[in-house]
């Protein structure tokens, strides 16, 4: 069973919007931090947005005002709404979550398989 499953990537023109989703599965007691990272070819992986269990958020300067991260705790799902997309947003977007599973005394880190976002100029 894959702990995190992402969806919503694709090809969009500059100025367009996309919404990414990432659903966690398993016998989950709680999810602490959830985040979206991205990695473009030849570049380091960077954290785009992060949301903690209480709802507090952090964003990379490059996406502030354009991207919004949210979570649905009942569905164990995190979303990334991306607006005013730019060609430089083109990357593989990966979901991250720190999950406390039943039977464990501490949360474990998990990554999704990634979803490609391509923004054409």
PDB file of N, CA and C in Angstrom, residues 26-101:
ATOM      1  N   UNK A  26      -3.893   4.251   5.230  1.00  0.00           N
ATOM      2  CA  UNK A  26      -3.401   3.397   6.296  1.00  0.00           C
ATOM      3  C   UNK A  26      -4.133   3.671   7.592  1.00  0.00           C
ATOM      4  N   UNK A  27      -3.689   2.984   8.653  1.00  0.00           N
ATOM      5  CA  UNK A  27      -4.312   3.149   9.966  1.00  0.00           C
ATOM      6  C   UNK A  27      -3.661   4.338  10.656  1.00  0.00           C
ATOM      7  N   UNK A  28      -4.144   5.515  10.278  1.00  0.00           N
ATOM      8  CA  UNK A  28      -3.537   6.772  10.693  1.00  0.00           C
ATOM      9  C   UNK A  28      -4.156   7.288  11.979  1.00  0.00           C
ATOM     10  N   UNK A  29      -3.299   7.595  12.933  1.00  0.00           N
ATOM     11  CA  UNK A  29      -3.776   8.225  14.163  1.00  0.00           C
ATOM     12  C   UNK A  29      -3.759   9.745  14.018  1.00  0.00           C
ATOM     13  N   UNK A  30      -2.703  10.259  13.435  1.00  0.00           N
ATOM     14  CA  UNK A  30      -2.609  11.699  13.218  1.00  0.00           C
ATOM     15  C   UNK A  30      -1.524  11.981  12.180  1.00  0.00           C
ATOM     16  N   UNK A  31      -1.625  13.148  11.572  1.00  0.00           N
ATOM     17  CA  UNK A  31      -0.597  13.600  10.634  1.00  0.00           C
ATOM     18  C   UNK A  31      -0.089  14.948  11.120  1.00  0.00           C
ATOM     19  N   UNK A  32       1.169  15.032  11.401  1.00  0.00           N
ATOM     20  CA  UNK A  32       1.742  16.279  11.881  1.00  0.00           C
ATOM     21  C   UNK A  32       1.896  17.226  10.697  1.00  0.00           C
ATOM     22  N   UNK A  33       3.079  17.449  10.228  1.00  0.00           N
ATOM     23  CA  UNK A  33       3.288  18.362   9.120  1.00  0.00           C
ATOM     24  C   UNK A  33       2.997  17.677   7.787  1.00  0.00           C
ATOM     25  N   UNK A  34       2.424  18.423   6.877  1.00  0.00           N
ATOM     26  CA  UNK A  34       2.262  17.994   5.486  1.00  0.00           C
ATOM     27  C   UNK A  34       2.848  19.098   4.624  1.00  0.00           C
ATOM     28  N   UNK A  35       3.458  18.726   3.535  1.00  0.00           N
ATOM     29  CA  UNK A  35       4.139  19.737   2.731  1.00  0.00           C
ATOM     30  C   UNK A  35       4.194  19.328   1.270  1.00  0.00           C
ATOM     31  N   UNK A  36       4.434  20.319   0.430  1.00  0.00           N
ATOM     32  CA  UNK A  36       4.698  20.090  -0.983  1.00  0.00           C
ATOM     33  C   UNK A  36       6.107  20.567  -1.290  1.00  0.00           C
ATOM     34  N   UNK A  37       6.864  19.718  -1.936  1.00  0.00           N
ATOM     35  CA  UNK A  37       8.193  20.048  -2.429  1.00  0.00           C
ATOM     36  C   UNK A  37       8.161  19.992  -3.954  1.00  0.00           C
ATOM     37  N   UNK A  38       9.169  20.578  -4.560  1.00  0.00           N
ATOM     38  CA  UNK A  38       9.311  20.435  -6.005  1.00  0.00           C
ATOM     39  C   UNK A  38      10.779  20.321  -6.372  1.00  0.00           C
ATOM     40  N   UNK A  39      10.995  19.640  -7.482  1.00  0.00           N
ATOM     41  CA  UNK A  39      12.357  19.472  -7.970  1.00  0.00           C
ATOM     42  C   UNK A  39      12.362  19.553  -9.480  1.00  0.00           C
ATOM     43  N   UNK A  40      13.112  20.501  -9.988  1.00  0.00           N
ATOM     44  CA  UNK A  40      13.280  20.657 -11.427  1.00  0.00           C
ATOM     45  C   UNK A  40      14.607  20.013 -11.829  1.00  0.00           C
ATOM     46  N   UNK A  41      14.739  19.596 -13.082  1.00  0.00           N
ATOM     47  CA  UNK A  41      15.989  18.959 -13.536  1.00  0.00           C
ATOM     48  C   UNK A  41      17.200  19.834 -13.261  1.00  0.00           C
ATOM     49  N   UNK A  42      18.221  19.256 -12.634  1.00  0.00           N
ATOM     50  CA  UNK A  42      19.438  19.994 -12.356  1.00  0.00           C
ATOM     51  C   UNK A  42      19.373  20.928 -11.172  1.00  0.00           C
ATOM     52  N   UNK A  43      18.249  20.923 -10.468  1.00  0.00           N
ATOM     53  CA  UNK A  43      18.096  21.821  -9.317  1.00  0.00           C
ATOM     54  C   UNK A  43      17.835  21.015  -8.052  1.00  0.00           C
ATOM     55  N   UNK A  44      18.104  21.643  -6.910  1.00  0.00           N
ATOM     56  CA  UNK A  44      17.840  21.002  -5.629  1.00  0.00           C
ATOM     57  C   UNK A  44      16.348  20.993  -5.328  1.00  0.00           C
ATOM     58  N   UNK A  45      15.955  19.985  -4.566  1.00  0.00           N
ATOM     59  CA  UNK A  45      14.556  19.922  -4.124  1.00  0.00           C
ATOM     60  C   UNK A  45      14.305  21.071  -3.153  1.00  0.00           C
ATOM     61  N   UNK A  46      13.183  21.757  -3.332  1.00  0.00           N
ATOM     62  CA  UNK A  46      12.846  22.866  -2.454  1.00  0.00           C
ATOM     63  C   UNK A  46      11.440  22.692  -1.889  1.00  0.00           C
ATOM     64  N   UNK A  47      11.264  23.174  -0.670  1.00  0.00           N
ATOM     65  CA  UNK A  47       9.953  23.141  -0.038  1.00  0.00           C
ATOM     66  C   UNK A  47       9.145  24.323  -0.551  1.00  0.00           C
ATOM     67  N   UNK A  48       8.026  24.040  -1.161  1.00  0.00           N
ATOM     68  CA  UNK A  48       7.164  25.075  -1.720  1.00  0.00           C
ATOM     69  C   UNK A  48       6.206  25.609  -0.671  1.00  0.00           C
ATOM     70  N   UNK A  49       5.590  24.690   0.077  1.00  0.00           N
ATOM     71  CA  UNK A  49       4.606  25.094   1.073  1.00  0.00           C
ATOM     72  C   UNK A  49       4.496  24.000   2.120  1.00  0.00           C
ATOM     73  N   UNK A  50       4.181  24.423   3.339  1.00  0.00           N
ATOM     74  CA  UNK A  50       4.101  23.494   4.470  1.00  0.00           C
ATOM     75  C   UNK A  50       2.916  23.892   5.339  1.00  0.00           C
ATOM     76  N   UNK A  51       2.221  22.881   5.874  1.00  0.00           N
ATOM     77  CA  UNK A  51       1.100  23.151   6.766  1.00  0.00           C
ATOM     78  C   UNK A  51       1.168  22.176   7.932  1.00  0.00           C
ATOM     79  N   UNK A  52       1.024  22.704   9.139  1.00  0.00           N
ATOM     80  CA  UNK A  52       1.073  21.856  10.314  1.00  0.00           C
ATOM     81  C   UNK A  52      -0.343  21.459  10.727  1.00  0.00           C
ATOM     82  N   UNK A  53      -0.437  20.558  11.695  1.00  0.00           N
ATOM     83  CA  UNK A  53      -1.727  19.999  12.062  1.00  0.00           C
ATOM     84  C   UNK A  53      -2.703  21.075  12.514  1.00  0.00           C
ATOM     85  N   UNK A  54      -2.215  22.120  13.172  1.00  0.00           N
ATOM     86  CA  UNK A  54      -3.083  23.193  13.644  1.00  0.00           C
ATOM     87  C   UNK A  54      -3.508  24.169  12.563  1.00  0.00           C
ATOM     88  N   UNK A  55      -2.920  24.046  11.385  1.00  0.00           N
ATOM     89  CA  UNK A  55      -3.298  24.887  10.258  1.00  0.00           C
ATOM     90  C   UNK A  55      -2.303  25.968   9.883  1.00  0.00           C
ATOM     91  N   UNK A  56      -1.254  26.156  10.676  1.00  0.00           N
ATOM     92  CA  UNK A  56      -0.246  27.144  10.339  1.00  0.00           C
ATOM     93  C   UNK A  56       0.470  26.783   9.056  1.00  0.00           C
ATOM     94  N   UNK A  57       0.807  27.793   8.258  1.00  0.00           N
ATOM     95  CA  UNK A  57       1.410  27.557   6.952  1.00  0.00           C
ATOM     96  C   UNK A  57       2.693  28.361   6.757  1.00  0.00           C
ATOM     97  N   UNK A  58       3.546  27.834   5.881  1.00  0.00           N
ATOM     98  CA  UNK A  58       4.753  28.543   5.442  1.00  0.00           C
ATOM     99  C   UNK A  58       4.877  28.356   3.945  1.00  0.00           C
ATOM    100  N   UNK A  59       5.409  29.385   3.266  1.00  0.00           N
ATOM    101  CA  UNK A  59       5.563  29.317   1.822  1.00  0.00           C
ATOM    102  C   UNK A  59       6.957  29.779   1.414  1.00  0.00           C
ATOM    103  N   UNK A  60       7.435  29.222   0.323  1.00  0.00           N
ATOM    104  CA  UNK A  60       8.651  29.732  -0.286  1.00  0.00           C
ATOM    105  C   UNK A  60       8.358  31.122  -0.835  1.00  0.00           C
ATOM    106  N   UNK A  61       9.344  32.003  -0.779  1.00  0.00           N
ATOM    107  CA  UNK A  61       9.134  33.373  -1.258  1.00  0.00           C
ATOM    108  C   UNK A  61       8.670  33.395  -2.710  1.00  0.00           C
ATOM    109  N   UNK A  62       9.152  32.445  -3.496  1.00  0.00           N
ATOM    110  CA  UNK A  62       8.852  32.440  -4.930  1.00  0.00           C
ATOM    111  C   UNK A  62       7.388  32.149  -5.239  1.00  0.00           C
ATOM    112  N   UNK A  63       6.624  31.630  -4.268  1.00  0.00           N
ATOM    113  CA  UNK A  63       5.230  31.279  -4.544  1.00  0.00           C
ATOM    114  C   UNK A  63       4.242  32.039  -3.672  1.00  0.00           C
ATOM    115  N   UNK A  64       4.727  32.870  -2.760  1.00  0.00           N
ATOM    116  CA  UNK A  64       3.833  33.626  -1.875  1.00  0.00           C
ATOM    117  C   UNK A  64       2.881  34.482  -2.686  1.00  0.00           C
ATOM    118  N   UNK A  65       1.615  34.420  -2.321  1.00  0.00           N
ATOM    119  CA  UNK A  65       0.603  35.189  -3.020  1.00  0.00           C
ATOM    120  C   UNK A  65       0.030  34.488  -4.236  1.00  0.00           C
ATOM    121  N   UNK A  66       0.663  33.392  -4.658  1.00  0.00           N
ATOM    122  CA  UNK A  66       0.179  32.657  -5.833  1.00  0.00           C
ATOM    123  C   UNK A  66      -0.303  31.254  -5.474  1.00  0.00           C
ATOM    124  N   UNK A  67       0.357  30.615  -4.525  1.00  0.00           N
ATOM    125  CA  UNK A  67       0.017  29.251  -4.130  1.00  0.00           C
ATOM    126  C   UNK A  67      -0.650  29.267  -2.754  1.00  0.00           C
ATOM    127  N   UNK A  68      -1.523  28.294  -2.526  1.00  0.00           N
ATOM    128  CA  UNK A  68      -2.177  28.150  -1.227  1.00  0.00           C
ATOM    129  C   UNK A  68      -2.239  26.670  -0.858  1.00  0.00           C
ATOM    130  N   UNK A  69      -1.730  26.342   0.320  1.00  0.00           N
ATOM    131  CA  UNK A  69      -1.780  24.969   0.814  1.00  0.00           C
ATOM    132  C   UNK A  69      -2.911  24.846   1.824  1.00  0.00           C
ATOM    133  N   UNK A  70      -3.611  23.735   1.780  1.00  0.00           N
ATOM    134  CA  UNK A  70      -4.691  23.488   2.736  1.00  0.00           C
ATOM    135  C   UNK A  70      -4.747  21.988   3.007  1.00  0.00           C
ATOM    136  N   UNK A  71      -5.472  21.607   4.047  1.00  0.00           N
ATOM    137  CA  UNK A  71      -5.587  20.198   4.372  1.00  0.00           C
ATOM    138  C   UNK A  71      -6.981  19.897   4.888  1.00  0.00           C
ATOM    139  N   UNK A  72      -7.399  18.664   4.625  1.00  0.00           N
ATOM    140  CA  UNK A  72      -8.659  18.147   5.132  1.00  0.00           C
ATOM    141  C   UNK A  72      -8.285  16.991   6.059  1.00  0.00           C
ATOM    142  N   UNK A  73      -8.309  17.240   7.350  1.00  0.00           N
ATOM    143  CA  UNK A  73      -7.855  16.224   8.297  1.00  0.00           C
ATOM    144  C   UNK A  73      -8.768  14.995   8.298  1.00  0.00           C
ATOM    145  N   UNK A  74     -10.036  15.189   8.027  1.00  0.00           N
ATOM    146  CA  UNK A  74     -10.966  14.057   8.002  1.00  0.00           C
ATOM    147  C   UNK A  74     -10.650  13.108   6.849  1.00  0.00           C
ATOM    148  N   UNK A  75     -10.093  13.667   5.773  1.00  0.00           N
ATOM    149  CA  UNK A  75      -9.757  12.860   4.594  1.00  0.00           C
ATOM    150  C   UNK A  75      -8.266  12.557   4.513  1.00  0.00           C
ATOM    151  N   UNK A  76      -7.489  13.023   5.492  1.00  0.00           N
ATOM    152  CA  UNK A  76      -6.029  12.828   5.467  1.00  0.00           C
ATOM    153  C   UNK A  76      -5.439  13.283   4.137  1.00  0.00           C
ATOM    154  N   UNK A  77      -5.881  14.431   3.693  1.00  0.00           N
ATOM    155  CA  UNK A  77      -5.505  14.925   2.367  1.00  0.00           C
ATOM    156  C   UNK A  77      -4.971  16.357   2.470  1.00  0.00           C
ATOM    157  N   UNK A  78      -3.945  16.627   1.685  1.00  0.00           N
ATOM    158  CA  UNK A  78      -3.402  17.977   1.579  1.00  0.00           C
ATOM    159  C   UNK A  78      -3.540  18.430   0.129  1.00  0.00           C
ATOM    160  N   UNK A  79      -3.802  19.715  -0.045  1.00  0.00           N
ATOM    161  CA  UNK A  79      -4.003  20.287  -1.367  1.00  0.00           C
ATOM    162  C   UNK A  79      -3.004  21.423  -1.594  1.00  0.00           C
ATOM    163  N   UNK A  80      -2.714  21.664  -2.866  1.00  0.00           N
ATOM    164  CA  UNK A  80      -1.915  22.825  -3.235  1.00  0.00           C
ATOM    165  C   UNK A  80      -2.606  23.494  -4.416  1.00  0.00           C
ATOM    166  N   UNK A  81      -3.202  24.644  -4.164  1.00  0.00           N
ATOM    167  CA  UNK A  81      -3.817  25.438  -5.219  1.00  0.00           C
ATOM    168  C   UNK A  81      -2.753  26.360  -5.784  1.00  0.00           C
ATOM    169  N   UNK A  82      -2.500  26.223  -7.075  1.00  0.00           N
ATOM    170  CA  UNK A  82      -1.460  27.005  -7.727  1.00  0.00           C
ATOM    171  C   UNK A  82      -2.090  27.919  -8.762  1.00  0.00           C
ATOM    172  N   UNK A  83      -1.966  29.215  -8.546  1.00  0.00           N
ATOM    173  CA  UNK A  83      -2.510  30.216  -9.462  1.00  0.00           C
ATOM    174  C   UNK A  83      -1.387  31.037 -10.082  1.00  0.00           C
ATOM    175  N   UNK A  84      -1.715  31.743 -11.136  1.00  0.00           N
ATOM    176  CA  UNK A  84      -0.740  32.605 -11.828  1.00  0.00           C
ATOM    177  C   UNK A  84       0.566  31.860 -12.076  1.00  0.00           C
ATOM    178  N   UNK A  85       0.444  30.664 -12.619  1.00  0.00           N
ATOM    179  CA  UNK A  85       1.618  29.830 -12.820  1.00  0.00           C
ATOM    180  C   UNK A  85       2.583  30.441 -13.827  1.00  0.00           C
ATOM    181  N   UNK A  86       3.865  30.207 -13.568  1.00  0.00           N
ATOM    182  CA  UNK A  86       4.939  30.726 -14.409  1.00  0.00           C
ATOM    183  C   UNK A  86       5.755  29.552 -14.960  1.00  0.00           C
ATOM    184  N   UNK A  87       6.438  29.738 -16.074  1.00  0.00           N
ATOM    185  CA  UNK A  87       7.287  28.653 -16.597  1.00  0.00           C
ATOM    186  C   UNK A  87       8.300  28.151 -15.572  1.00  0.00           C
ATOM    187  N   UNK A  88       8.781  29.023 -14.712  1.00  0.00           N
ATOM    188  CA  UNK A  88       9.755  28.609 -13.703  1.00  0.00           C
ATOM    189  C   UNK A  88       9.144  27.741 -12.591  1.00  0.00           C
ATOM    190  N   UNK A  89       7.826  27.584 -12.598  1.00  0.00           N
ATOM    191  CA  UNK A  89       7.171  26.665 -11.657  1.00  0.00           C
ATOM    192  C   UNK A  89       7.215  25.224 -12.174  1.00  0.00           C
ATOM    193  N   UNK A  90       7.667  25.028 -13.396  1.00  0.00           N
ATOM    194  CA  UNK A  90       7.754  23.691 -13.973  1.00  0.00           C
ATOM    195  C   UNK A  90       8.693  22.819 -13.145  1.00  0.00           C
ATOM    196  N   UNK A  91       8.168  21.684 -12.682  1.00  0.00           N
ATOM    197  CA  UNK A  91       8.950  20.779 -11.830  1.00  0.00           C
ATOM    198  C   UNK A  91       8.119  19.538 -11.533  1.00  0.00           C
ATOM    199  N   UNK A  92       8.776  18.572 -10.906  1.00  0.00           N
ATOM    200  CA  UNK A  92       8.072  17.424 -10.335  1.00  0.00           C
ATOM    201  C   UNK A  92       7.702  17.798  -8.905  1.00  0.00           C
ATOM    202  N   UNK A  93       6.429  17.749  -8.595  1.00  0.00           N
ATOM    203  CA  UNK A  93       5.951  18.148  -7.272  1.00  0.00           C
ATOM    204  C   UNK A  93       5.712  16.899  -6.430  1.00  0.00           C
ATOM    205  N   UNK A  94       6.288  16.916  -5.238  1.00  0.00           N
ATOM    206  CA  UNK A  94       6.197  15.755  -4.344  1.00  0.00           C
ATOM    207  C   UNK A  94       5.530  16.147  -3.035  1.00  0.00           C
ATOM    208  N   UNK A  95       4.688  15.253  -2.572  1.00  0.00           N
ATOM    209  CA  UNK A  95       4.000  15.437  -1.305  1.00  0.00           C
ATOM    210  C   UNK A  95       4.825  14.799  -0.186  1.00  0.00           C
ATOM    211  N   UNK A  96       4.818  15.429   0.972  1.00  0.00           N
ATOM    212  CA  UNK A  96       5.497  14.901   2.148  1.00  0.00           C
ATOM    213  C   UNK A  96       4.526  14.935   3.333  1.00  0.00           C
ATOM    214  N   UNK A  97       4.617  13.912   4.177  1.00  0.00           N
ATOM    215  CA  UNK A  97       3.812  13.921   5.393  1.00  0.00           C
ATOM    216  C   UNK A  97       4.530  13.161   6.502  1.00  0.00           C
ATOM    217  N   UNK A  98       4.395  13.663   7.701  1.00  0.00           N
ATOM    218  CA  UNK A  98       4.886  12.975   8.901  1.00  0.00           C
ATOM    219  C   UNK A  98       3.668  12.349   9.562  1.00  0.00           C
ATOM    220  N   UNK A  99       3.580  11.019   9.490  1.00  0.00           N
ATOM    221  CA  UNK A  99       2.361  10.306   9.860  1.00  0.00           C
ATOM    222  C   UNK A  99       2.585   9.432  11.092  1.00  0.00           C
ATOM    223  N   UNK A 100       1.671   9.539  12.039  1.00  0.00           N
ATOM    224  CA  UNK A 100       1.670   8.632  13.185  1.00  0.00           C
ATOM    225  C   UNK A 100       0.658   7.525  12.900  1.00  0.00           C
ATOM    226  N   UNK A 101       1.194   6.344  12.675  1.00  0.00           N
ATOM    227  CA  UNK A 101       0.337   5.198  12.408  1.00  0.00           C
ATOM    228  C   UNK A 101       0.008   4.461  13.692  1.00  0.00           C
TER     229      UNK A 101
END
